[in-house]
Short mmCIF file of C-alpha atoms in Angstrom, two decimals:
data_model
loop_
_atom_site.label_atom_id
_atom_site.label_comp_id
_atom_site.label_asym_id
_atom_site.label_seq_id
_atom_site.Cartn_x
_atom_site.Cartn_y
_atom_site.Cartn_z
CA MET Q 25 0.00 0.00 -0.10
CA GLY Q 26 1.19 3.47 -0.61
CA ARG Q 27 2.86 4.86 2.56
CA ASN Q 28 1.63 8.58 1.94
CA SER Q 29 -2.20 7.65 2.02
CA THR Q 30 -1.72 6.30 5.53
CA ARG Q 31 0.45 8.89 7.41
CA GLY Q 32 -0.63 11.83 9.19
CA ALA Q 33 -3.94 12.61 6.65
CA GLU Q 34 -6.96 13.83 8.13
CA SER Q 35 -9.61 11.63 9.10
CA ARG Q 36 -12.55 10.96 6.80
CA PRO Q 37 -16.09 10.01 7.83
CA ARG Q 38 -16.42 6.43 9.21
CA GLY Q 39 -18.95 3.70 8.64
CA ARG Q 40 -18.66 3.17 5.07
CA HIS Q 41 -20.67 0.36 4.37
CA ASP Q 42 -18.95 -1.66 2.00
CA GLY Q 43 -15.34 -1.63 2.91
CA PRO Q 44 -12.71 -4.06 1.51
CA ALA Q 45 -12.04 -7.43 1.84
CA GLY Q 46 -9.03 -7.91 2.47
CA GLY Q 47 -6.59 -10.51 3.68
CA ASP Q 48 -6.25 -13.43 1.24
CA ALA Q 49 -4.85 -16.29 3.68
CA GLY Q 50 -2.90 -18.04 0.81
CA GLY Q 51 -3.34 -21.82 1.40
CA HIS Q 52 -0.30 -23.98 0.29
CA GLY Q 53 -0.93 -27.89 -0.35
CA GLY Q 54 0.76 -30.64 -1.37
CA HIS Q 55 0.19 -32.68 -4.82
CA GLY Q 56 -3.32 -33.97 -5.26
CA ARG Q 57 -4.18 -37.68 -5.21
CA SER Q 58 -3.40 -39.43 -8.75
CA ARG Q 59 -6.19 -40.70 -10.50
CA ARG Q 60 -6.23 -44.44 -10.67
CA SER Q 61 -5.09 -45.52 -14.19
CA ALA Q 62 -7.17 -48.23 -16.05
CA PRO Q 63 -5.93 -51.27 -17.16
CA ALA Q 64 -4.47 -51.07 -20.59
CA ALA Q 65 -6.38 -52.91 -23.54
CA GLY Q 66 -6.75 -56.71 -22.72
CA GLY Q 67 -4.88 -56.15 -19.57
CA GLN Q 68 -6.12 -57.98 -16.42
CA GLY Q 69 -8.31 -56.55 -13.42
CA PRO Q 70 -7.09 -56.24 -9.72
CA GLY Q 71 -4.67 -58.93 -8.68
CA GLY Q 72 -3.33 -59.60 -12.37
CA PRO Q 73 -0.17 -58.59 -14.34
CA ASN Q 74 -1.27 -55.15 -14.90
CA ARG Q 75 -1.21 -54.33 -11.15
CA ARG Q 76 2.43 -53.41 -11.77
CA SER Q 77 2.09 -51.26 -14.74
CA ARG Q 78 -0.68 -49.29 -12.53
CA ARG Q 79 2.08 -48.93 -10.31
CA ALA Q 80 4.64 -48.07 -12.70
CA ALA Q 81 2.12 -45.46 -14.18
CA LYS Q 82 1.49 -44.01 -10.57
CA GLY Q 83 5.48 -43.81 -9.90
CA GLY Q 84 5.78 -42.05 -13.11
CA LYS Q 85 3.37 -39.40 -12.06
CA ARG Q 86 4.85 -39.19 -8.72
CA ARG Q 87 8.37 -38.64 -10.51
CA VAL Q 88 6.83 -35.92 -13.09
CA LEU Q 89 5.48 -34.02 -9.97
CA ARG Q 90 8.58 -34.34 -8.04
CA TRP Q 91 10.34 -33.02 -11.54
CA VAL Q 92 8.19 -30.13 -11.77
CA ALA Q 93 9.01 -29.22 -7.97
CA SER Q 94 12.43 -29.43 -8.69
CA VAL Q 95 12.43 -27.15 -11.93
CA LEU Q 96 10.15 -24.71 -9.84
CA ALA Q 97 12.37 -24.66 -6.70
CA LEU Q 98 15.36 -23.81 -9.01
CA LEU Q 99 13.44 -21.26 -10.73
CA ILE Q 100 12.09 -19.42 -7.59
CA LEU Q 101 14.80 -20.33 -5.16
CA GLY Q 102 17.58 -19.77 -7.98
CA THR Q 103 20.92 -21.64 -8.25
CA GLY Q 104 21.82 -20.06 -11.40
CA ALA Q 105 22.20 -16.54 -12.47
CA ALA Q 106 18.69 -16.30 -14.05
CA GLY Q 107 17.15 -17.83 -10.91
CA TYR Q 108 19.15 -15.81 -8.82
CA LEU Q 109 17.79 -12.84 -10.49
CA TYR Q 110 14.43 -13.80 -10.33
CA TYR Q 111 14.63 -14.56 -6.74
CA ARG Q 112 15.86 -10.96 -6.03
CA HIS Q 113 13.06 -9.74 -8.11
CA LEU Q 114 10.48 -11.56 -6.23
CA ASN Q 115 12.14 -10.35 -2.91
CA GLY Q 116 12.06 -6.85 -4.53
CA ASN Q 117 8.26 -6.97 -4.95
CA ILE Q 118 7.70 -7.34 -1.14
CA LYS Q 119 6.64 -4.43 0.73
CA LYS Q 120 7.82 -4.35 4.44
CA GLU Q 121 7.04 -2.45 7.73
CA ASP Q 122 7.43 -2.64 11.42
CA LEU Q 123 5.79 -5.53 13.21
CA THR Q 124 4.51 -3.60 15.94
CA LEU Q 125 4.18 0.10 16.67
CA GLY Q 126 2.95 -0.27 20.38
CA ASP Q 127 4.94 0.68 23.67
CA LYS Q 128 3.90 -2.90 25.26
CA LYS Q 129 6.54 -5.54 24.53
CA MET Q 130 4.88 -8.48 23.37
CA ALA Q 131 5.47 -11.48 25.53
CA ASP Q 132 7.61 -14.76 24.50
CA HIS Q 133 5.88 -17.98 23.47
CA LYS Q 134 6.09 -20.84 25.87
CA ALA Q 135 7.10 -24.15 24.21
CA ASN Q 136 5.52 -27.28 24.54
CA ALA Q 137 7.21 -30.54 25.87
CA ALA Q 138 8.49 -31.00 22.28
CA GLY Q 139 10.30 -27.51 22.14
CA GLN Q 140 7.68 -26.34 19.81
CA THR Q 141 5.96 -22.81 19.68
CA PRO Q 142 2.67 -21.76 17.99
CA LEU Q 143 2.61 -19.34 15.16
CA ASN Q 144 0.34 -16.14 15.17
CA ILE Q 145 -0.42 -14.28 12.06
CA LEU Q 146 -2.60 -11.43 11.78
CA LEU Q 147 -4.11 -10.88 8.32
CA ILE Q 148 -4.98 -7.53 7.28
CA GLY Q 149 -7.45 -6.16 4.39
CA SER Q 150 -6.46 -2.61 3.50
CA ASP Q 151 -9.14 -0.48 1.76
CA ALA Q 152 -6.45 1.96 0.44
CA ARG Q 153 -7.69 3.86 -2.50
CA ASP Q 154 -3.80 5.16 -3.13
CA THR Q 155 -3.23 3.68 -6.70
CA LYS Q 156 -5.41 3.95 -9.96
CA ALA Q 157 -5.98 0.17 -9.70
CA ASN Q 158 -7.20 0.57 -6.30
CA GLN Q 159 -9.45 3.68 -7.11
CA LYS Q 160 -11.14 1.68 -10.11
CA LEU Q 161 -11.95 -1.24 -7.76
CA GLY Q 162 -12.69 0.70 -4.50
CA GLY Q 163 -15.04 3.39 -5.93
CA ALA Q 164 -15.84 6.25 -3.51
CA LYS Q 165 -14.12 8.86 -5.22
CA GLU Q 166 -14.57 11.00 -2.25
CA ASN Q 167 -12.11 8.95 -0.29
CA PHE Q 168 -9.25 8.66 -3.04
CA GLY Q 169 -5.93 9.66 -1.50
CA GLY Q 170 -7.44 9.48 2.21
CA PRO Q 171 -5.95 7.23 5.04
CA ALA Q 172 -6.36 3.61 4.79
CA LEU Q 173 -8.69 1.46 6.91
CA ALA Q 174 -8.12 -1.92 8.04
CA ASP Q 175 -11.52 -3.02 7.21
CA VAL Q 176 -10.47 -6.84 7.53
CA GLN Q 177 -8.60 -8.14 10.56
CA MET Q 178 -8.23 -11.82 11.02
CA LEU Q 179 -5.77 -13.63 13.53
CA LEU Q 180 -4.45 -17.07 12.04
CA HIS Q 181 -3.22 -19.25 14.95
CA LEU Q 182 -1.09 -22.54 13.78
CA SER Q 183 -0.82 -24.63 16.94
CA ALA Q 184 2.43 -25.58 18.36
CA ASP Q 185 2.52 -29.11 17.18
CA ARG Q 186 1.27 -28.04 13.74
CA SER Q 187 -1.98 -30.22 14.17
CA ASN Q 188 -4.61 -27.45 13.78
CA ILE Q 189 -5.29 -23.82 12.53
CA SER Q 190 -7.70 -21.57 14.35
CA VAL Q 191 -8.53 -18.20 12.77
CA VAL Q 192 -10.39 -15.38 14.67
CA SER Q 193 -11.92 -12.38 12.77
CA MET Q 194 -12.72 -9.13 14.24
CA PRO Q 195 -15.59 -7.22 12.70
CA ARG Q 196 -14.49 -3.86 11.33
CA ASP Q 197 -17.27 -2.29 13.27
CA THR Q 198 -15.82 -3.33 16.51
CA MET Q 199 -15.28 -0.46 19.00
CA LEU Q 200 -11.95 -0.48 20.80
CA LYS Q 201 -9.65 1.67 22.76
CA MET Q 202 -6.64 2.19 20.69
CA PRO Q 203 -2.92 1.84 22.07
CA LYS Q 204 -0.29 4.65 21.59
CA CYS Q 205 1.46 4.36 18.24
CA THR Q 206 4.22 6.20 16.73
CA ASP Q 207 4.63 6.32 12.85
CA PRO Q 208 8.08 4.69 12.00
CA ASP Q 209 8.35 7.13 9.17
CA SER Q 210 7.27 10.74 10.21
CA GLY Q 211 7.97 10.13 13.98
CA LYS Q 212 4.25 11.52 14.50
CA VAL Q 213 2.92 10.23 17.89
CA PHE Q 214 -0.61 8.89 17.73
CA PRO Q 215 -1.58 9.10 21.63
CA ALA Q 216 -3.88 6.08 23.08
CA SER Q 217 -7.42 6.91 22.67
CA THR Q 218 -9.56 7.69 25.76
CA VAL Q 219 -12.98 6.49 24.25
CA PRO Q 220 -13.50 3.56 22.10
CA VAL Q 221 -13.09 4.19 18.34
CA GLN Q 222 -13.71 1.65 15.36
CA THR Q 223 -10.96 -1.01 15.06
CA ASN Q 224 -10.12 -0.15 11.29
CA GLU Q 225 -9.11 3.02 12.19
CA SER Q 226 -5.63 1.36 13.82
CA LEU Q 227 -4.15 1.26 9.93
CA GLU Q 228 -4.17 5.06 9.86
CA ARG Q 229 -2.46 5.47 13.16
CA GLY Q 230 1.12 4.48 11.88
CA GLY Q 231 0.54 1.51 9.45
CA PRO Q 232 -0.20 -2.34 10.26
CA GLY Q 233 1.95 -2.22 12.92
CA CYS Q 234 -0.68 -0.20 15.05
CA THR Q 235 -3.30 -2.96 14.21
CA VAL Q 236 -1.07 -5.28 15.61
CA ALA Q 237 -0.57 -3.44 18.46
CA ALA Q 238 -4.25 -3.03 19.04
CA TRP Q 239 -4.86 -6.88 18.69
CA TYR Q 240 -2.27 -7.60 21.50
CA GLU Q 241 -3.49 -4.94 23.90
CA LEU Q 242 -6.96 -6.24 23.51
CA THR Q 243 -6.18 -10.17 23.29
CA GLY Q 244 -3.05 -10.45 24.88
CA ILE Q 245 -1.89 -12.88 22.04
CA THR Q 246 1.47 -12.84 20.99
CA ILE Q 247 1.55 -11.95 17.17
CA ASP Q 248 4.60 -13.26 15.08
CA HIS Q 249 3.83 -11.74 11.74
CA PHE Q 250 1.28 -9.76 9.87
CA MET Q 251 0.27 -9.87 6.17
CA MET Q 252 -1.62 -6.92 4.47
CA ILE Q 253 -3.23 -7.08 1.26
CA ASP Q 254 -5.29 -4.25 -0.62
CA PHE Q 255 -8.09 -4.11 -3.49
CA SER Q 256 -5.74 -4.86 -6.30
CA GLY Q 257 -4.11 -7.33 -4.45
CA VAL Q 258 -6.92 -9.38 -3.77
CA VAL Q 259 -8.19 -9.49 -7.46
CA SER Q 260 -4.59 -10.50 -8.62
CA MET Q 261 -4.48 -13.22 -6.21
CA ALA Q 262 -7.70 -14.49 -7.34
CA ASP Q 263 -6.77 -14.42 -10.75
CA ALA Q 264 -3.53 -16.35 -10.31
CA VAL Q 265 -5.33 -18.98 -8.28
CA GLY Q 266 -7.55 -19.47 -11.32
CA GLY Q 267 -10.99 -19.02 -9.54
CA VAL Q 268 -12.44 -19.73 -5.89
CA PRO Q 269 -15.76 -21.60 -5.73
CA VAL Q 270 -18.28 -20.08 -3.63
CA CYS Q 271 -22.14 -20.79 -3.07
CA VAL Q 272 -25.31 -18.96 -2.43
CA ASP Q 273 -28.77 -20.25 -1.48
CA ALA Q 274 -30.59 -17.92 -3.74
CA ASN Q 275 -29.99 -15.62 -6.72
CA VAL Q 276 -28.24 -12.57 -5.15
CA TYR Q 277 -27.38 -8.73 -6.48
CA SER Q 278 -25.68 -6.60 -3.73
CA HIS Q 279 -27.38 -3.43 -5.15
CA THR Q 280 -29.54 -0.67 -3.20
CA ARG Q 281 -31.38 2.10 -5.01
CA ASP Q 282 -28.92 4.54 -3.36
CA GLY Q 283 -25.99 3.01 -4.89
CA LYS Q 284 -24.64 1.08 -1.95
CA GLY Q 285 -23.78 -2.55 -2.26
CA SER Q 286 -20.54 -4.44 -3.68
CA GLY Q 287 -22.41 -5.05 -7.13
CA LEU Q 288 -21.87 -8.99 -6.84
CA LYS Q 289 -24.59 -10.67 -8.78
CA LEU Q 290 -24.74 -14.38 -8.91
CA GLU Q 291 -27.21 -16.97 -9.48
CA LYS Q 292 -28.12 -19.69 -6.95
CA GLY Q 293 -25.75 -22.59 -6.56
CA THR Q 294 -21.86 -22.72 -6.96
CA THR Q 295 -19.87 -20.48 -9.13
CA SER Q 296 -15.87 -20.06 -9.35
CA VAL Q 297 -15.34 -16.40 -8.90
CA LYS Q 298 -11.99 -14.59 -9.62
CA GLY Q 299 -10.81 -11.21 -10.44
CA LYS Q 300 -13.14 -8.24 -9.45
CA GLN Q 301 -15.90 -10.65 -8.86
CA ALA Q 302 -13.85 -12.19 -5.80
CA LEU Q 303 -13.34 -8.80 -4.68
CA GLN Q 304 -17.05 -8.25 -4.67
CA TRP Q 305 -17.90 -11.42 -2.85
CA LEU Q 306 -15.44 -10.51 -0.26
CA ARG Q 307 -16.79 -7.08 0.22
CA THR Q 308 -20.45 -7.80 0.13
CA ARG Q 309 -22.35 -6.87 2.82
CA TYR Q 310 -25.96 -5.88 1.42
CA GLY Q 311 -27.36 -9.37 0.28
CA PHE Q 312 -25.74 -11.65 2.75
CA GLU Q 313 -27.93 -12.70 5.87
CA ASP Q 314 -28.79 -9.53 8.07
CA ASN Q 315 -26.86 -7.12 5.72
CA THR Q 316 -24.21 -6.34 8.58
CA ASP Q 317 -20.49 -6.96 8.59
CA LEU Q 318 -21.33 -10.21 10.66
CA GLY Q 319 -22.65 -11.87 7.28
CA ARG Q 320 -19.53 -10.26 5.33
CA THR Q 321 -17.40 -12.01 7.78
CA LYS Q 322 -19.03 -15.39 7.24
CA ALA Q 323 -18.61 -15.07 3.54
CA GLN Q 324 -14.99 -14.25 3.74
CA HIS Q 325 -14.47 -17.54 5.97
CA GLN Q 326 -16.25 -19.48 3.24
CA TYR Q 327 -14.17 -17.83 0.52
CA LEU Q 328 -10.82 -18.63 2.43
CA ASN Q 329 -11.88 -22.17 3.13
CA SER Q 330 -12.55 -22.76 -0.36
CA MET Q 331 -9.24 -21.13 -1.51
CA VAL Q 332 -7.40 -23.49 0.81
CA ARG Q 333 -9.29 -26.44 -0.57
CA GLU Q 334 -8.39 -25.40 -4.13
CA LEU Q 335 -4.81 -24.87 -3.44
CA ARG Q 336 -4.51 -28.23 -1.69
CA LYS Q 337 -5.89 -30.03 -4.80
CA GLY Q 338 -2.34 -29.63 -6.07
CA THR Q 339 -3.90 -28.83 -9.47
CA LYS Q 340 -2.83 -25.08 -9.48
CA LEU Q 341 0.75 -26.18 -8.07
CA THR Q 342 1.90 -28.38 -11.03
CA ASP Q 343 1.69 -25.98 -13.77
CA PRO Q 344 5.13 -23.74 -13.87
CA GLY Q 345 3.37 -21.04 -15.27
CA LYS Q 346 0.69 -20.74 -13.06
CA LEU Q 347 2.75 -21.22 -9.78
CA THR Q 348 5.10 -18.42 -11.14
CA GLY Q 349 2.02 -16.13 -11.75
CA LEU Q 350 0.90 -17.01 -8.23
CA ALA Q 351 4.38 -16.13 -6.84
CA GLU Q 352 4.37 -12.68 -8.77
CA ALA Q 353 0.78 -11.87 -7.64
CA ALA Q 354 1.64 -12.86 -3.99
CA THR Q 355 4.88 -10.75 -3.55
CA THR Q 356 3.34 -7.91 -5.43
CA ALA Q 357 0.12 -7.99 -3.46
CA LEU Q 358 1.60 -8.04 0.23
CA THR Q 359 2.97 -5.85 2.63
CA VAL Q 360 4.33 -7.94 5.53
CA ASP Q 361 6.33 -7.36 8.67
CA LYS Q 362 10.14 -7.37 8.49
CA GLY Q 363 10.39 -11.02 9.63
CA LEU Q 364 8.82 -12.06 6.34
CA ASP Q 365 11.28 -10.01 4.09
CA SER Q 366 12.03 -12.79 1.57
CA VAL Q 367 10.50 -15.18 -0.63
CA LYS Q 368 12.21 -18.24 1.29
CA LYS Q 369 10.75 -16.87 4.71
CA LEU Q 370 7.25 -16.70 2.93
CA TYR Q 371 7.86 -20.27 1.54
CA ASP Q 372 9.04 -21.56 5.03
CA LEU Q 373 6.06 -20.09 6.43
CA ALA Q 374 3.75 -21.78 3.76
CA SER Q 375 5.31 -25.20 4.33
CA GLU Q 376 4.38 -24.82 8.29
CA LEU Q 377 0.76 -23.65 7.75
CA GLN Q 378 0.50 -26.85 5.21
CA LYS Q 379 1.14 -29.21 8.10
CA ALA Q 380 -2.18 -28.71 9.37
CA PRO Q 381 -4.98 -30.73 7.62
CA THR Q 382 -8.10 -29.04 6.17
CA ASP Q 383 -10.34 -30.39 8.62
CA ARG Q 384 -8.32 -29.20 11.49
CA ILE Q 385 -8.95 -25.55 10.16
CA THR Q 386 -11.56 -23.51 12.25
CA MET Q 387 -12.82 -20.05 11.12
CA THR Q 388 -14.49 -18.01 13.91
CA THR Q 389 -15.83 -14.50 14.66
CA MET Q 390 -14.78 -12.69 17.96
CA PRO Q 391 -18.15 -13.14 20.04
CA ASN Q 392 -19.58 -9.66 19.96
CA VAL Q 393 -22.45 -7.53 21.14
CA TYR Q 394 -24.28 -4.60 19.33
CA GLY Q 395 -24.03 -1.11 20.74
CA THR Q 396 -26.91 0.96 21.70
CA GLY Q 397 -27.75 4.55 21.55
CA ASN Q 398 -25.60 6.85 19.27
CA LEU Q 399 -23.15 3.49 18.78
CA SER Q 400 -26.22 1.68 17.66
CA GLY Q 401 -24.83 -0.78 14.74
CA ARG Q 402 -21.39 -1.06 16.05
CA VAL Q 403 -20.18 -3.97 18.24
CA PHE Q 404 -18.00 -4.58 21.12
CA PRO Q 405 -16.35 -7.80 22.41
CA LYS Q 406 -18.77 -9.77 24.22
CA PRO Q 407 -18.02 -10.14 27.80
CA GLU Q 408 -16.28 -13.53 29.01
CA GLU Q 409 -16.93 -15.31 25.76
CA ALA Q 410 -14.56 -13.16 23.67
CA GLU Q 411 -12.32 -13.53 26.28
CA GLN Q 412 -12.75 -17.28 26.22
CA VAL Q 413 -11.92 -17.48 22.75
CA PHE Q 414 -8.66 -15.18 23.10
CA ARG Q 415 -7.46 -17.39 26.21
CA MET Q 416 -7.81 -20.81 24.20
CA VAL Q 417 -5.63 -19.05 21.38
CA ARG Q 418 -3.02 -17.76 23.87
CA GLU Q 419 -3.01 -21.31 25.63
CA ASP Q 420 -2.80 -23.17 22.19
CA VAL Q 421 -6.23 -25.09 22.88
CA PRO Q 422 -7.75 -26.17 19.55
CA LEU Q 423 -10.84 -24.08 18.46
CA ASP Q 424 -12.46 -27.31 16.71
CA GLY Q 425 -12.76 -29.12 20.26
CA LYS Q 426 -10.53 -31.97 19.25
CA ALA Q 427 -7.80 -32.89 21.40
CA SER Q 428 -4.20 -31.73 20.35
CA LYS Q 429 -1.02 -33.50 20.66
CA ARG Q 430 0.17 -31.22 23.51
CA LYS Q 431 1.96 -32.62 26.33
CA ALA Q 432 2.03 -31.51 29.69
CA PRO Q 433 5.20 -29.41 30.39
CA VAL Q 434 8.41 -31.22 31.75
CA VAL Q 435 9.56 -29.62 34.77
CA LYS Q 436 13.12 -30.55 35.71
CA ASP Q 437 13.43 -29.03 38.72
CA PRO Q 438 10.82 -30.59 41.36
CA ALA Q 439 8.68 -28.27 43.79
CA ASP Q 440 10.07 -27.57 47.19
CA ALA Q 441 8.06 -28.11 50.10
CA PRO Q 442 4.98 -25.90 50.45
CA ALA Q 443 6.14 -24.30 53.74
CA ASP Q 444 9.48 -23.15 51.85
CA ILE Q 445 7.56 -21.54 48.84
CA ALA Q 446 7.11 -17.77 48.97
CA VAL Q 447 3.97 -16.50 47.26
CA SER Q 448 2.81 -12.82 46.48
CA VAL Q 449 -0.97 -12.61 46.00
CA ARG Q 450 -2.16 -9.84 43.94
CA ASN Q 451 -5.60 -8.67 43.52
CA ALA Q 452 -6.07 -8.30 39.72
CA THR Q 453 -9.99 -9.02 39.66
CA GLY Q 454 -10.65 -5.46 38.19
CA THR Q 455 -12.45 -5.09 34.86
CA ASP Q 456 -13.27 -2.19 32.56
CA THR Q 457 -16.61 -1.86 34.32
CA LEU Q 458 -16.21 -3.30 37.71
CA GLY Q 459 -13.24 -2.33 40.40
CA PRO Q 460 -11.12 -4.89 42.04
CA ALA Q 461 -13.29 -7.12 44.26
CA GLN Q 462 -12.50 -5.97 47.87
CA GLY Q 463 -10.22 -8.50 49.99
CA ARG Q 464 -9.60 -11.22 47.40
CA ALA Q 465 -5.77 -11.30 47.51
CA GLY Q 466 -6.26 -11.67 51.59
CA THR Q 467 -8.77 -14.49 51.23
CA VAL Q 468 -6.86 -16.29 48.75
CA LYS Q 469 -3.85 -16.15 50.64
CA GLY Q 470 -5.65 -17.65 53.47
CA LEU Q 471 -6.67 -20.57 51.18
CA LEU Q 472 -2.94 -21.09 50.37
CA LYS Q 473 -1.88 -20.91 54.01
CA ASP Q 474 -4.47 -23.83 54.85
CA SER Q 475 -2.93 -25.71 51.97
CA GLY Q 476 0.59 -25.38 53.84
CA PHE Q 477 1.88 -22.34 51.99
CA THR Q 478 2.84 -20.55 55.14
CA ARG Q 479 5.16 -17.81 53.35
CA ALA Q 480 2.17 -16.66 51.28
CA LEU Q 481 1.92 -12.93 51.54
CA VAL Q 482 -0.51 -9.96 49.96
CA ASP Q 483 1.19 -7.65 47.44
CA SER Q 484 -0.95 -4.63 48.10
CA GLN Q 485 0.56 -2.60 45.07
CA ASN Q 486 -2.00 -1.51 42.31
CA VAL Q 487 -2.05 -4.10 39.52
CA GLU Q 488 -3.42 -4.12 36.00
CA GLY Q 489 -6.78 -6.32 35.96
CA ALA Q 490 -6.52 -9.75 34.50
CA ALA Q 491 -9.39 -11.49 32.92
CA ARG Q 492 -8.26 -15.02 34.14
CA THR Q 493 -6.04 -15.95 37.24
CA GLY Q 494 -2.40 -16.71 36.65
CA VAL Q 495 0.59 -18.27 38.64
CA LEU Q 496 3.57 -16.20 37.40
CA PHE Q 497 7.25 -17.20 37.76
CA PRO Q 498 10.62 -15.56 36.58
CA SER Q 499 13.05 -18.54 35.80
CA ALA Q 500 12.88 -22.33 35.32
CA ASP Q 501 14.05 -23.16 38.92
CA LEU Q 502 10.68 -21.75 40.25
CA GLU Q 503 8.38 -23.41 37.62
CA GLY Q 504 8.13 -26.66 39.77
CA ASP Q 505 7.07 -24.45 42.80
CA ALA Q 506 4.54 -22.11 40.61
CA GLN Q 507 2.94 -25.44 39.56
CA ALA Q 508 2.61 -26.64 43.03
CA VAL Q 509 0.84 -23.56 43.82
CA ALA Q 510 -1.68 -23.85 40.81
CA LYS Q 511 -2.18 -27.65 41.94
CA ALA Q 512 -3.20 -26.82 45.72
CA LEU Q 513 -5.76 -24.36 44.28
CA GLY Q 514 -7.04 -25.97 41.56
CA ILE Q 515 -5.91 -23.70 38.73
CA PRO Q 516 -5.00 -25.31 35.44
CA VAL Q 517 -1.38 -25.90 34.75
CA SER Q 518 -1.91 -24.00 31.39
CA GLN Q 519 -2.26 -20.78 33.47
CA VAL Q 520 1.21 -21.14 35.04
CA LYS Q 521 3.39 -18.73 32.84
CA LYS Q 522 6.86 -17.60 32.68
CA SER Q 523 7.14 -13.83 33.22
CA THR Q 524 10.19 -11.35 33.26
CA ASP Q 525 7.91 -8.85 35.05
CA VAL Q 526 8.16 -10.79 38.12
CA SER Q 527 11.27 -11.63 40.61
CA GLY Q 528 9.31 -14.42 42.42
CA ILE Q 529 6.25 -16.43 42.41
CA VAL Q 530 3.21 -14.29 41.88
CA LEU Q 531 -0.52 -15.52 42.08
CA ALA Q 532 -2.60 -12.86 40.00
CA VAL Q 533 -6.17 -13.32 41.12
CA GLY Q 534 -8.11 -12.51 38.10
CA ALA Q 535 -11.49 -11.41 37.24
CA ASP Q 536 -12.83 -15.02 36.92
CA TRP Q 537 -12.36 -15.44 40.37
CA ARG Q 538 -14.14 -12.46 42.33
CA GLU Q 539 -16.21 -14.73 44.55
CA ASP Q 540 -15.46 -16.88 47.65
CA GLY Q 541 -14.95 -20.51 47.21
CA ALA Q 542 -12.79 -22.72 45.36
CA TYR Q 543 -11.08 -21.58 41.73
CA PRO Q 544 -14.16 -22.18 39.47
CA ALA Q 545 -12.33 -23.99 36.55
CA LYS Q 546 -14.73 -25.44 34.30
CA ALA Q 547 -14.35 -28.10 31.56
CA GLU Q 548 -16.88 -26.26 29.25
CA ASP Q 549 -13.86 -23.51 29.01
CA GLU Q 550 -12.10 -25.73 26.60
CA LYS Q 551 -15.21 -25.39 23.98
CA THR Q 552 -15.50 -22.47 21.65
CA PRO Q 553 -18.59 -20.47 22.26
CA GLU Q 554 -21.35 -20.94 19.92
CA SER Q 555 -21.45 -17.14 19.41
CA ALA Q 556 -18.30 -17.52 17.63
CA ASN Q 557 -19.90 -19.25 14.76
CA PRO Q 558 -17.09 -21.77 14.07
CA LEU Q 559 -16.62 -23.07 10.45
CA ASN Q 560 -14.46 -26.09 9.72
CA GLY Q 561 -12.32 -25.66 6.99
CA ALA Q 562 -13.43 -29.18 5.13
CA GLU Q 563 -17.34 -27.90 5.19
CA LYS Q 564 -18.80 -26.51 2.32
CA LYS Q 565 -21.68 -24.13 3.06
CA CYS Q 566 -23.98 -21.65 0.82
CA MET Q 567 -24.21 -18.22 1.99
CA LYS Q 568 -27.77 -17.23 3.28
CA VAL Q 569 -28.99 -14.47 0.77
CA ASN Q 570 -30.98 -11.70 2.20
CA PRO Q 571 -34.70 -11.92 0.85
CA GLY Q 572 -34.48 -8.08 0.10
CA PHE Q 573 -31.44 -8.97 -2.57
CA THR Q 574 -32.44 -11.68 -4.78
CA PHE Q 575 -33.47 -11.38 -8.32
#
């Protein structure tokens, strides 16, 4: 995206009704399953001599695919002069920006027992109208050259064991308090907002790094990378893929009398969309479900799932021309963080994403509630349920409800006797709407002493509220002690975290334990709330068309 369009420009009116779609999450898959060769004329059926010939035919196909892959690897990664020049050309296509512009340092990932860590990638769709191509596709001439908005935001989480992928979308109409961000080019400081503003405004506060910072402050999820795409990028990617099948349950025409709508016009059933029509699908608000951004988000999920399925068939990746076209489109269309500044790094990331099977991809929407009064039509994170989704991502819990391959962490240093373990108890029960519950730290300290932790003390300093109770420890030699504290109070071991912000073991009593009694751990906390509208990557669905937009 053009940097000048996002830096220090005057704000334009908010709430455009058909913002972009944005972030294509490129799926990368292996070779498709070869069709079984028919017996040669006069040959015998199964078990006969021609079984060997069928094996040979299959082996030949595999060799061809391996050969094509090798040629493409030489072409793209380049061992010869021409390949090297092309590799540099692709690297030069990629636009790079800072990962985060916020003041808060993102926490380090905690490795599982096998030493693996998850990957979190923020996918951003920009509505920039800063080029002729984007202006032609985006319309809305009054917004040409204005600051870009992050009208699509999806967090993609790849589990540490690479067994599953979870995607959480945030509707563009979500109202949040923005963090302080500093533009890396101009040095302009955008102070933290004192009142909630629409989340898509984060992009104009310094670039995608501010969108990353806003996500981190809201969710506490460590974000490793971002990938941003604009209108023309969506079209070029859709063309390079060769079309993505989408389905509607009735004829649809996204158009209103006063000119609103994406212009999408499809007949009932399945259509392979590409180019401008793919962009229209991703931008459609008027015509799907209740004509809100929530319906549009569902349509985006269906499109991305379908794109992944198409790419994983392998048919798009065996033609050198198509693959190089896809490489050109992807590298030209994307703006990424500086940790993804080369084709090789993008390829390595794609290889990691490919390890999760399609039926373990789960698309969700952040649980939300509608605002009231002058914020009618805007949405806010739904208390408890939004945090539940964020927590599951933070703790690498699959959103599809299936058990992952996670193992309990191996603790090399065993716990000391409870009487020898010093614990500071903090009252972190405050929320955005409620002050800290009085006396909670003292009450929980009493529970610890009843369990033999006689060195437990109340830390009376003012602390930031935490949605969920946690036990923090500063170094590996105290991990066993921290887990012993959690076990004594019935706190899940997943809530025991290493932190450089503490000098000893700290028990932060969160908003989930405001009431007296035992810690309220619930088995159902491992389930994704229905309000997140989970959609499985292998599931093929048709979008529900709003009755007022049929023909």
